[in-house]
mmCIF file of C-alpha atoms in Angstrom:
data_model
loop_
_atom_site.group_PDB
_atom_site.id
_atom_site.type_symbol
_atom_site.label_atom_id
_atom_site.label_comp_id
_atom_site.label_asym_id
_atom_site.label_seq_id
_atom_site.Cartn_x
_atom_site.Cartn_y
_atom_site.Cartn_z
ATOM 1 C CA UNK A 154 -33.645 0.089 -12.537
ATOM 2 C CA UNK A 155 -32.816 3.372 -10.889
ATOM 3 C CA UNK A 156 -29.766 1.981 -8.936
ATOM 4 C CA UNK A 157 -28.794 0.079 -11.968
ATOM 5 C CA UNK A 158 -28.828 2.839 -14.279
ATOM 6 C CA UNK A 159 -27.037 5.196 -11.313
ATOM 7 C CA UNK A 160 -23.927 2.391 -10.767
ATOM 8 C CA UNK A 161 -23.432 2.060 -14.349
ATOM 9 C CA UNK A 162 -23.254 6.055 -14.279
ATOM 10 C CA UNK A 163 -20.844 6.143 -11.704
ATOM 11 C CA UNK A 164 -18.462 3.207 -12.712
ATOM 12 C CA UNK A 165 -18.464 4.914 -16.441
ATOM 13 C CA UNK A 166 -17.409 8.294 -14.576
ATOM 14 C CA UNK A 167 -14.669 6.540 -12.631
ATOM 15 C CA UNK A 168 -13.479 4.169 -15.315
ATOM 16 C CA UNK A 169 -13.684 7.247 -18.354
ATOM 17 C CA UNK A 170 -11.874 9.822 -15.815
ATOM 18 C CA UNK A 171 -9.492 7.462 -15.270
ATOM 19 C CA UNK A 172 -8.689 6.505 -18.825
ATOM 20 C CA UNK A 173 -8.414 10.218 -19.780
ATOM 21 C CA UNK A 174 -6.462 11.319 -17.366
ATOM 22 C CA UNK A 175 -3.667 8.498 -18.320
ATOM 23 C CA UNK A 176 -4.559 6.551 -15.236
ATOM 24 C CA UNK A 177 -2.317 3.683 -17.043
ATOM 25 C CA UNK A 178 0.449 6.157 -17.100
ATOM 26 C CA UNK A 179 0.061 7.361 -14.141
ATOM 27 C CA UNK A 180 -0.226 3.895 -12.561
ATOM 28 C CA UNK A 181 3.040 3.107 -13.829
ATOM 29 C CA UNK A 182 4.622 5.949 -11.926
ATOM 30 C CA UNK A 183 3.159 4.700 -8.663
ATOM 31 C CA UNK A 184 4.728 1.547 -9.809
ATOM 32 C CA UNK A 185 7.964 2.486 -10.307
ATOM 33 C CA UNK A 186 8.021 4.811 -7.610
ATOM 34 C CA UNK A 187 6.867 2.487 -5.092
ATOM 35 C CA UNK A 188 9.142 0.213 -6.205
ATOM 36 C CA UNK A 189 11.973 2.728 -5.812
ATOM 37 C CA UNK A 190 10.706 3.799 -2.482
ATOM 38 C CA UNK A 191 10.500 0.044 -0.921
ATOM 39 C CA UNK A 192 14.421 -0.430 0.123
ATOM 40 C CA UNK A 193 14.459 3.098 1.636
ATOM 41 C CA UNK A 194 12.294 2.369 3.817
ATOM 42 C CA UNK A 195 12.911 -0.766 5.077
ATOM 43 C CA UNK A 196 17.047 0.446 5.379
ATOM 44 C CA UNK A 197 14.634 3.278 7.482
ATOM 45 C CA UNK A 198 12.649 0.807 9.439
ATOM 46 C CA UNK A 199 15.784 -1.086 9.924
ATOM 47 C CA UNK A 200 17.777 2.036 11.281
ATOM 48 C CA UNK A 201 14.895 3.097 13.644
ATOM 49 C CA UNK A 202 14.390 -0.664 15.318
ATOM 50 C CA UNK A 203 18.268 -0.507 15.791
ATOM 51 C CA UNK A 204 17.913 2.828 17.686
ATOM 52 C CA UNK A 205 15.263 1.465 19.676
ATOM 53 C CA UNK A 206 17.060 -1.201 20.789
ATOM 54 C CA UNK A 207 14.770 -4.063 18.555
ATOM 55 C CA UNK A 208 17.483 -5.433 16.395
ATOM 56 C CA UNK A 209 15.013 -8.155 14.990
ATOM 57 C CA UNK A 210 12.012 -6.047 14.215
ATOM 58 C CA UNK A 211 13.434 -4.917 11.056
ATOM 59 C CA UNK A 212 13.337 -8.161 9.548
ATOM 60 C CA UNK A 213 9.270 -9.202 11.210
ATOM 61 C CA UNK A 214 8.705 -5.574 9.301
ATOM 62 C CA UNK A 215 9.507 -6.945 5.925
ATOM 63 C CA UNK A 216 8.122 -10.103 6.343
ATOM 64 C CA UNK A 217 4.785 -8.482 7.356
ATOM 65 C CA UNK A 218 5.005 -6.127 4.241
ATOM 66 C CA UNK A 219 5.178 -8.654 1.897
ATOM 67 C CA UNK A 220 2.840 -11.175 3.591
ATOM 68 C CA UNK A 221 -0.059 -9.567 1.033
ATOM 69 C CA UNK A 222 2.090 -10.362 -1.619
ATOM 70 C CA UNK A 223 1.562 -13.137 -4.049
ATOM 71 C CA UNK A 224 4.416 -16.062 -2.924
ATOM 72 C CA UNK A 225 5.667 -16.213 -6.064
ATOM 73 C CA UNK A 226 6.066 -11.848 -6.785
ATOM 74 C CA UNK A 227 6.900 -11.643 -2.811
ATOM 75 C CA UNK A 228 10.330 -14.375 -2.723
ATOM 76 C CA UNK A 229 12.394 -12.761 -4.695
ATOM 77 C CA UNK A 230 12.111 -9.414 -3.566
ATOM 78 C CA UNK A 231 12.341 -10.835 0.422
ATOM 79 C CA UNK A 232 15.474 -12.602 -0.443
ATOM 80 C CA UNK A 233 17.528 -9.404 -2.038
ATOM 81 C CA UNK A 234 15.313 -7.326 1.416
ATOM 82 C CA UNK A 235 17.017 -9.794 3.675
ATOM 83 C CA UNK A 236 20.629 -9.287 1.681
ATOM 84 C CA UNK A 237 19.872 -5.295 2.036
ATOM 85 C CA UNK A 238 18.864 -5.607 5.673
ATOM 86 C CA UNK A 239 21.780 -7.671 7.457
ATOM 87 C CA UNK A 240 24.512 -6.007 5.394
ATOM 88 C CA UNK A 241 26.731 -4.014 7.769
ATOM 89 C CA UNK A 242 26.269 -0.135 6.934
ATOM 90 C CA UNK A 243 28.177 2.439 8.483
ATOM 91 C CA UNK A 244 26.606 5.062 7.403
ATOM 92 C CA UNK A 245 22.724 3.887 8.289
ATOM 93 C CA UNK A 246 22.197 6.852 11.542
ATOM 94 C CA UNK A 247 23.458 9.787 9.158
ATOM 95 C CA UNK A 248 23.708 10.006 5.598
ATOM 96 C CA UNK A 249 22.248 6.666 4.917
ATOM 97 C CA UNK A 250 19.254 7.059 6.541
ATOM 98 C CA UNK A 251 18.239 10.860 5.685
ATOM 99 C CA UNK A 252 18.941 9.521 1.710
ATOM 100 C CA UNK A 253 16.437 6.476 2.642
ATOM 101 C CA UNK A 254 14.049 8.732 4.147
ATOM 102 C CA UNK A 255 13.799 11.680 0.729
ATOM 103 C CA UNK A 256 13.213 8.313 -1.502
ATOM 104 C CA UNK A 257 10.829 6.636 0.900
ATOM 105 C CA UNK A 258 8.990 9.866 1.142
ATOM 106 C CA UNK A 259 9.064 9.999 -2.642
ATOM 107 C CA UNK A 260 6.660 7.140 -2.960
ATOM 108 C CA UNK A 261 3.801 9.443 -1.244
ATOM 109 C CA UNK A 262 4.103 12.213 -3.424
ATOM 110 C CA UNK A 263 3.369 9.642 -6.565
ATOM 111 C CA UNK A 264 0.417 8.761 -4.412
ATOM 112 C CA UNK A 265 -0.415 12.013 -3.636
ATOM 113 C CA UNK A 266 -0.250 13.035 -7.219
ATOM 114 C CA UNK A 267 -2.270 10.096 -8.322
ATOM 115 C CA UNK A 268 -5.017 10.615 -5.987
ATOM 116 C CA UNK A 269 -5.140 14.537 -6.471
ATOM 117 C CA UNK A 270 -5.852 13.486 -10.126
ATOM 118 C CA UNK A 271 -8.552 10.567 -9.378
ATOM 119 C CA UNK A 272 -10.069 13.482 -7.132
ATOM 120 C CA UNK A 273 -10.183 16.251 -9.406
ATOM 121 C CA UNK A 274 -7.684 18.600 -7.594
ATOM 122 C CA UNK A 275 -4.894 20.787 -8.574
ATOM 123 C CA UNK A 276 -2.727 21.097 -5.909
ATOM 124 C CA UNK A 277 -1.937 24.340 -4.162
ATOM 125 C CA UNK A 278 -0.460 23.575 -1.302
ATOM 126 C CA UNK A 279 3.041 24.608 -0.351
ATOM 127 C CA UNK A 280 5.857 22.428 -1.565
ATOM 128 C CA UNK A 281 7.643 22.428 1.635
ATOM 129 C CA UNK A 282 4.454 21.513 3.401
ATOM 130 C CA UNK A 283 3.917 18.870 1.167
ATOM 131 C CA UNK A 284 7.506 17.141 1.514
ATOM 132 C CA UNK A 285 7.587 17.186 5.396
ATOM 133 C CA UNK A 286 4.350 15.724 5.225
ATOM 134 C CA UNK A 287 5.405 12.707 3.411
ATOM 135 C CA UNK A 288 8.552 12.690 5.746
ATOM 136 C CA UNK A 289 6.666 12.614 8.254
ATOM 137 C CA UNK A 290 4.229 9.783 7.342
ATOM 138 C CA UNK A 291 6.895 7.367 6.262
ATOM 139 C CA UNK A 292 8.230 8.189 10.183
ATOM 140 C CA UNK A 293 4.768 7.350 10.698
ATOM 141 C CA UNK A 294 4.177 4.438 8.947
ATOM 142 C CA UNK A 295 7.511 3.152 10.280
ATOM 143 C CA UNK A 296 7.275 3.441 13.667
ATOM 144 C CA UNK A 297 3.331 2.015 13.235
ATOM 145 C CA UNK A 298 4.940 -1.192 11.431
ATOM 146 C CA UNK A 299 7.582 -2.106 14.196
ATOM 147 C CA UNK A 300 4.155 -1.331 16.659
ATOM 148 C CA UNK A 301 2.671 -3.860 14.694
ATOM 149 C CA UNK A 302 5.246 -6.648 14.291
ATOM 150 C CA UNK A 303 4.656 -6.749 18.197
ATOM 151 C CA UNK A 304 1.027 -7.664 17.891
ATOM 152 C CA UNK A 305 2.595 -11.075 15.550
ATOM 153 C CA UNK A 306 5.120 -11.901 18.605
ATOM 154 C CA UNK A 307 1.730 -11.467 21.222
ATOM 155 C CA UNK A 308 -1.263 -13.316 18.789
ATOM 156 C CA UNK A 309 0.068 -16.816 19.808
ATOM 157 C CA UNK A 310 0.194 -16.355 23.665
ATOM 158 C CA UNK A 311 -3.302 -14.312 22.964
ATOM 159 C CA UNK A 312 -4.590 -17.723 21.249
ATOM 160 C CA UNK A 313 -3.118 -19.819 23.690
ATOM 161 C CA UNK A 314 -5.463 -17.528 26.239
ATOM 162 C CA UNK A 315 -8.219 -18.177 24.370
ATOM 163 C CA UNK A 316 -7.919 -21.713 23.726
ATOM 164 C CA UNK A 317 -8.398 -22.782 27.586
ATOM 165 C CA UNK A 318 -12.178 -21.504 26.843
ATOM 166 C CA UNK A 319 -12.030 -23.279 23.501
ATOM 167 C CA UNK A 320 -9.735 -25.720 23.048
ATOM 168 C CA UNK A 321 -11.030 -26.767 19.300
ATOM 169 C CA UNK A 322 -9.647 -23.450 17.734
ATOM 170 C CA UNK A 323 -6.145 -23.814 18.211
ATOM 171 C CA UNK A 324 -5.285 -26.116 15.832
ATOM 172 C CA UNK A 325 -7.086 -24.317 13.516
ATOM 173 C CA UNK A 326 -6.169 -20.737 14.229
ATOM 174 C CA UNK A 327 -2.164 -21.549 13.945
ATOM 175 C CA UNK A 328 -2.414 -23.649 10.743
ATOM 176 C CA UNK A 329 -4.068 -20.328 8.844
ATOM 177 C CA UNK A 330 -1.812 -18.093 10.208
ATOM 178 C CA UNK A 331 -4.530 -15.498 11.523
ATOM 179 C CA UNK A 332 -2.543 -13.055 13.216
ATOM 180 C CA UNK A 333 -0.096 -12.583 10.320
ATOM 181 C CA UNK A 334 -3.182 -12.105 7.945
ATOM 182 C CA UNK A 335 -4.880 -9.484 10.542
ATOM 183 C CA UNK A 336 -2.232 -7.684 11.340
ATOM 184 C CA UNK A 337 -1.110 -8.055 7.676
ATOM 185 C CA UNK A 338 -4.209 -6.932 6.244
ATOM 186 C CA UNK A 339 -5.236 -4.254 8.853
ATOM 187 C CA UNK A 340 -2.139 -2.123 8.107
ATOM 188 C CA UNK A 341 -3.077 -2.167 4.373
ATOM 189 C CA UNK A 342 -6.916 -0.681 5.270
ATOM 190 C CA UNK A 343 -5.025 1.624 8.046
ATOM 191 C CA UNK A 344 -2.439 2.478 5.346
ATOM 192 C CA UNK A 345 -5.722 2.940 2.425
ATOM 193 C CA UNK A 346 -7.503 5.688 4.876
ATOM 194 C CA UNK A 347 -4.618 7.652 5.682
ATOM 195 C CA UNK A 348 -3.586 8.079 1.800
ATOM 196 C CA UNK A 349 -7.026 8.517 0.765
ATOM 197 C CA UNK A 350 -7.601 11.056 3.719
ATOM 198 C CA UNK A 351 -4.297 12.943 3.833
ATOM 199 C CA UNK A 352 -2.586 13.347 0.793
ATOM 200 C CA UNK A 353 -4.627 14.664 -1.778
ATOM 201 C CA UNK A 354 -5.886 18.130 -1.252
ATOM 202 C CA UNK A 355 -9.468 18.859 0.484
ATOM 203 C CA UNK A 356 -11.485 17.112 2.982
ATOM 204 C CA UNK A 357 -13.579 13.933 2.530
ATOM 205 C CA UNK A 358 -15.264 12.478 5.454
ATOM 206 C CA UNK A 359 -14.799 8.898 6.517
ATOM 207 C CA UNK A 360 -17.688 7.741 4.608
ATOM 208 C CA UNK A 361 -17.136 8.940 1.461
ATOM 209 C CA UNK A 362 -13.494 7.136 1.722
ATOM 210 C CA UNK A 363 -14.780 4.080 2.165
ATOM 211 C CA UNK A 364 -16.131 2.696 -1.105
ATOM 212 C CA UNK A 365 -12.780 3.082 -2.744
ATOM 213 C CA UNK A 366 -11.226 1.360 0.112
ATOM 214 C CA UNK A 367 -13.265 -1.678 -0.100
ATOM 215 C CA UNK A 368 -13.146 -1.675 -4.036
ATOM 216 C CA UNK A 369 -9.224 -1.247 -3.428
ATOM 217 C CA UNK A 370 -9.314 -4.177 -0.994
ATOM 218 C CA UNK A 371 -11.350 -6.443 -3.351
ATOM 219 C CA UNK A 372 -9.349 -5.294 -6.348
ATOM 220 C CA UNK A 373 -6.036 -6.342 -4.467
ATOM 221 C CA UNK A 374 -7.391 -9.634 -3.491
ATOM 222 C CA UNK A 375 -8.697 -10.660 -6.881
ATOM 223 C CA UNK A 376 -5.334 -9.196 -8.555
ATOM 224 C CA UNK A 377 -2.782 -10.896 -6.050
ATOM 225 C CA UNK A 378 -4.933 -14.614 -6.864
ATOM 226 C CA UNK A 379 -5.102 -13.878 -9.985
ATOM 227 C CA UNK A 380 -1.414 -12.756 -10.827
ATOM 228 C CA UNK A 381 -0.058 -15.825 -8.218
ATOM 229 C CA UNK A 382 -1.847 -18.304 -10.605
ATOM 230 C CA UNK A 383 -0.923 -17.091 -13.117
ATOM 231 C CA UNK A 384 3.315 -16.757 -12.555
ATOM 232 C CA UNK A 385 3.037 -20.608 -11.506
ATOM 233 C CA UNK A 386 0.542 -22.041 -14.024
ATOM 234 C CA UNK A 387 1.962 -20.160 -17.176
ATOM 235 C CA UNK A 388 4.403 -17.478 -16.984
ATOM 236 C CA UNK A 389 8.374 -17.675 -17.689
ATOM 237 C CA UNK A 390 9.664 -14.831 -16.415
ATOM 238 C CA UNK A 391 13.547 -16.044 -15.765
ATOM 239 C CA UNK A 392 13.652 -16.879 -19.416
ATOM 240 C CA UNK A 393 12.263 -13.406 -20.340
ATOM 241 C CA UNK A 394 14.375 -11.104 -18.086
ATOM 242 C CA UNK A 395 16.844 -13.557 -16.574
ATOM 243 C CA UNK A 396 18.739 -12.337 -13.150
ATOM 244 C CA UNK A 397 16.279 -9.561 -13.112
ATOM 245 C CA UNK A 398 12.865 -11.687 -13.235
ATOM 246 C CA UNK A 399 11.881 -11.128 -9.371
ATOM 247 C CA UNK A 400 11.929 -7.673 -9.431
ATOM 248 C CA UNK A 401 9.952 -7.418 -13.180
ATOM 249 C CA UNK A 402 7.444 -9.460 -11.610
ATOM 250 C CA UNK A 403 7.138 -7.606 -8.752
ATOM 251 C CA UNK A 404 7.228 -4.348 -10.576
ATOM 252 C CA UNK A 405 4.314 -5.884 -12.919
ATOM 253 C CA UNK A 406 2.120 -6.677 -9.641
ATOM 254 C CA UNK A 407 2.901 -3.579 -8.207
ATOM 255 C CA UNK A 408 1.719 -1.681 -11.708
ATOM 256 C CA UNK A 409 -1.928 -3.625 -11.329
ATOM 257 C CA UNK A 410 -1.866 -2.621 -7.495
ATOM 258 C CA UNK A 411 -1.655 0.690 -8.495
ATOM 259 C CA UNK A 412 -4.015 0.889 -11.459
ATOM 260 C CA UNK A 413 -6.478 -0.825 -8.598
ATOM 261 C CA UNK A 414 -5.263 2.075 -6.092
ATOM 262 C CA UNK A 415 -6.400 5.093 -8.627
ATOM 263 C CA UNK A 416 -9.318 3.436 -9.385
ATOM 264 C CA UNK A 417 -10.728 3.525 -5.548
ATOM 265 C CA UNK A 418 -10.383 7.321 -5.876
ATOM 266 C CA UNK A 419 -11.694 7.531 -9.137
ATOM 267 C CA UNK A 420 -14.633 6.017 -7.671
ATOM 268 C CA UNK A 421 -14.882 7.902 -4.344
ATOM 269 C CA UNK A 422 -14.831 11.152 -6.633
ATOM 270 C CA UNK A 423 -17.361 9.567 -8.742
ATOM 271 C CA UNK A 424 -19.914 8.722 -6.160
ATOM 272 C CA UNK A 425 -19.200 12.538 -4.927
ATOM 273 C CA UNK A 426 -20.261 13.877 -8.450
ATOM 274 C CA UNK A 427 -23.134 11.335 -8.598
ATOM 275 C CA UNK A 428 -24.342 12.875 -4.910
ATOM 276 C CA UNK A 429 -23.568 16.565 -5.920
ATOM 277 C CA UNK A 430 -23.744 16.906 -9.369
ATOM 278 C CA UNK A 431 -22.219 19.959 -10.924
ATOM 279 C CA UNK A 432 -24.501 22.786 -11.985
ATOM 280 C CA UNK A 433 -25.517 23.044 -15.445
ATOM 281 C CA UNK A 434 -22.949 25.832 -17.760
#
């Protein structure tokens, strides 16, 4: 009864907090900004394989992005990706690629703003710190996402290793895909820690970051079924919005991803409160 009555008092913390701090509203900025931020920084990713000499790891990038996508939200948007990506730019090593970089980076600061509210922070930091700290995670994050597209070239020949111990897996460890889906999924939980650990302002150790992961994770999962089945089994969205139906459906999945996102911190900052409850006034 304890636990009970302690769960329901931190999911009615997380879930009020967020509800009166306009975590709808606030969700649809991550949404849009996200949304915004996605071309930048795959015209960055795309720019940064070129320099390195790794003309195709651009495109294994993308396809790696989107592989936690919902099919049906994820096409469209890979089609118009692939367009952006093998159109001949000029002006990707100077101009291009500093403008890609300022609205990649803008997609942190709407998570950072969105997680300094879930946490209960008012950011002081400076301004200038901030911004090369987002510049310099979307370098990050790119260069960790070309790393990564590496370990889906390697899986097979690493399978085809382990199958001459066990031949029975092989069939079944290339029909699900598994690499895709690790590699896939573990640069979502990298991606969750470093947000939830870096951007907003204070410290939280590991542990406390990791129920909102995990109810992130879930959240995600259930949302991306859910949303999937529900664009093939009932929605219409090319009679609703026409030519622009990929990317409304994409910016509708990417509004529950981020409603899902602000709730994980909501509930790390509730399970903080529950822990270390504020003294009486």
């Amino acid at each position: 009864m304890l636990f009970k009555s302690g769960a329901y008092r931190v999911l009615s913390d997380a879930v009020g907090h967020f509800s009166r701090d306009d975590g709808f509203a606030m969700a649809s900025h991550v949404a849009l900004s996200g949304l915004l931020a996605l071309f930048p920084l795959l015209i960055f990713i795309a720019a940064l394989a070129g320099f390195m000499g790794l003309h195709n790891a651009a495109d294994q990038a993308s396809s790696l992005l989107f592989d936690t996508w919902p099919q049906n939200v994820a096409q469209p948007v890979v089609n118009e990706v692939q367009r952006v990506l093998t159109e001949p730019r000029g002006d990707i090593l100077t101009f291009g690629v500093l403008a890609a970089l300022w609205f990649a980076s803008n997609g942190v600061e709407a998570l950072r703003t969105a997680l300094n509210r879930a946490y209960r922070q008012n950011e002081t930091r400076n301004f200038i710190f901030l911004r090369l700290q987002s510049l310099g995670l979307v370098i990050l994050g790119a260069i960790v996402m070309i790393g990564f597209t590496f370990l889906v070239v390697l899986a097979p020949l690493a399978i085809r290793a382990l199958t001459q111990w066990m031949p029975s897996v092989e069939n079944f460890l290339l029909s699900i895909g598994v690499a895709r889906y690790v590699v896939a999924g573990s640069l979502v939980t990298i991606g969750l820690f470093v947000a939830h650990w870096a951007l907003p302002i204070g410290r939280r150790s590991f542990f406390e970051l990791v129920p909102g992961v995990l109810a992130t994770l879930v959240m995600w999962m259930a949302a991306g079924s859910a949303f999937g089945a529900y664009l093939a089994s009932f929605a219409n969205y090319v009679t609703t919005y026409g030519g622009l139906a990929g990317i409304m459906s994409a910016l509708v999945f990417l509004y529950i991803c981020s409603a899902a996102f602000i709730l994980g911190g909501e509930l790390n900052a509730a399970l903080v409160r529950q822990r270390k409850p504020e003294p009486a006034r």
